[in-house]
Amino acid sequence: GRSFLENTPIIVLYVSQIFYFVCSAAQIRATFPSSVHQNALWKSTSTLGYLTYSVYKVIPFLSEIRVLLDWTCSNTTLQLFAWLKLEDVRDQLFATKHDLLAEKRAARKVGDARSFWSKALTGYLIVLALFIVIWLPLLLMTFINEQAVSNPPVRISLTVSLSSFEPIYYMDALATSFPLQPSEYDALVAADRTGFVKSFRQSDIQRVLLSPYSKTLWEISPPSRATLISALNGSDVVSLICRWDFERHAGEDSQVATMTSAQLRYPIPRNSSLAQALLAAMMGGPAVPLDMVLPTFFSLDHTDTARLEDAMPRPFSTQFASINISHIVDSSEREWWSIAQTSPHFLSNAPSASNNLEFITFNDPVAPSMFVAVSSYGIVGLYVSVVLVIGRFLRMYFDKASHRIMFENLPQVETLASLCDAIQNARDSGELRLEEELYQLLVEIYRSTEALIVWTDVKLKEE
């Protein structure tokens, strides 16, 4: 094992324990207070103390947990909500006392205009903060889009089957083996009149060519073969199913692969010429031609969805390739199928000598790893979760400000604060009847405007 000096976690734990024991010993030596008359943050009414208390209040559940624990662990006659009202009164008195002292320190005479710095530290900063909050999501998403990295598929596969029978064709290829050339990108831009291609970088577009020959043998059991032949002869409806699978990385520098799939189904009518042609091909007949069957273009978005017609403009959404389907049996009676593209490739505009299947994908880029969590919300999610929440809190602060005049614009707060302290002292000394009577007096004061004026009069403070 490692020595003590080489074990950093153990050293940190040891030092923290020493600090804990030192603080505990100091607390025991100083003795524990029999009661705490008020929140420790209420002691300082300076600007720093007020900001500290404001931060404490906005921390979720912190003040609520403290109030609940105080009420639960105290012997009191007050109900929970009465305790909360008393706590809220004390908070408001503290805020009002800070405002009174700040106004006194400003030494402003009646009729004097507010200074430039008082406006700059309040109005201008708030306006600046609002502009930042409003524009931050837009700027952040723009920055993320500019820093987005290409995420083309690393592997593309095509599986063709007749209904639920054994697939007749399967071929895959590493998409990275076919990087898009600048001339090919220019050809796509020239073919697009809507600007769709220009929204993608050259590295975001991938062109893949699949071999026409299936890489797997057609290993179908005799009973399944008989069922397929019967279905092609008209006993059941057979469908030609084409499935594309696009394998991509989950994000930048991620080794986790995500699979995006697309599927097309072409029903083959009973006793149709196509069904008879496929049946003849199984028996060694000629290749079966199919016109405009396989789509050439795919749009792969960041939600791992492969879209065809609805995501792309013309001519990409209407570009389908014609194919020939052939059944091959060698001298060892091994069977496989081939699907060869007979229509010209879109980018070469000439028939391919090897009849490879051409597929082109438009791939949405992904955000850098450090911005994945933010980009997952999207611009609408950021506005709902950040801007609207902040706007709601700001509206609550400005809304119905006139209703708070009688509680916030007080000449002095010492007498009411002394009454709150008297309630606390009565509770600590066990005089619960006096606690309840003083609380009822506080309630009567806040229920009566005249009583509130009397209790907050400056002359009463001097007396």
Phi, psi and omega in degrees: 000166180279155177284170183299318183290342180265354184255093184297315179301321179293322179297316179298316179296320181295315180295319180295324177293319177299316179298321179296315180293323177296314179295320179296318179296319178296322179293319179294319180294322180279354184066157180271140179291144178289335178203155176244111189286335184201167176297135182299333181285349178280350187288325183257120178257016176288171180298319178295318179296321179293319178295321178298316179294323178296319177296319178299322182288331183273350177291123185302130171070354184292306180293325179296318179295319180298315180296317180297318179294319178300315181292320182294321186268001182253146175272105189217159175266351185279142170288167182302314183287332173294321176297318179296322178295319178297319178296321179292322176299316181294322177298316182293322177296322178295316179295319179293321178297321177297317180297320180295317179292322178296320178293324179291320179293331180290339178053041179273133179273159179297128180097348179282140178287155178294140182289162179298319184291327177294324176288320182295324183279351179241286186299308184297319180294322179294317178298317178298318179296322179294318177298321179296317181295320182290318185268345184301313178302319180295314180295321181294316180293324176296317178296318180296319179295324178292327181269001183298145182253151180292143180222064179287160177294143178269340179211138178233135179226151177233128178237127179239131181217161175258106185054229183262013181281173180305132181304139179270344182211135173213129176208140175226167181203151174284117184295333181292349179281352184231068179294144180287131181274155179302321179294325178290322177296318178297324178294322177293320178297319181293330181278350185252125179259356185261350184084009181297316183292324182293343176285353177245144172281165180301324180287348179271356181246134184234135175244129183231139175244124179256140178297143180289343184266130179297139180275357178238148176286153177272096183255089181248139181286154179304318178297319178294323177298318179296321179294319179296317179298319179295320180294318178294334178281356174118001181284339182204163178276130179249141179241141173269115186250124177245126182233128177252136176238127180243118180260123180228161175285148182293335180183185180297132178061017179266138177264359179276130182262141174245146183249127176245132186233153173219146184217138174235142181234127179244104178294137177257114182300150179296140176057026179277166179295328178293318178297319179291326179293319177295321178295320178293324178295323177296331182269010179100012182282185183288170179294151182259116179276138175229126183264136173051063185249309187265123176292145181268327188248142176225145175246117181253110182269180184285353178266017180060042177240131177261119183245150183249260190294320189286348186255353187227148178278172172291149005270003186291322183289342181251010182272103178239142183264146173269145186224163169241127179257124183233145176251127186238137176228126181267184184295337179268013180061027171274139186244143170203168182242159174229143176234108185251136178278125181258339178279157181297147172294144184295319185275332181265337179058031177209146179301138179281136180298327181264001179057036177295151176275127184258130176225137180233129182244137171259115190248122175295134177289162180248153180288152174303156186303326183285347180245012183298315182298321181288315183293336180295335178287326186078171183294321179292318179296322178295318180293321181291317186278337184244298188296312182293324179294313179296319178298324179293316178296320179293321178296322178296328180287320183273334186287140177054042178294332180294334180289345183259005183300313186291344180255339184255326182267072181254141179294323178204156186235002186295321182293318177292321177296323177294323177296318177297320177294324178295323176298317179296317180296319179296321178294317182293328180274000178085004178274075187290329178297317178295323177301313183292322180294319178294324178294319177298324176297318178298320179295317179296324179296316182285341177279340184245122178296319180297318180295323180293323178295319181293315185287340179253013178290140181297326179297324180294324177296320181291327179287000000 
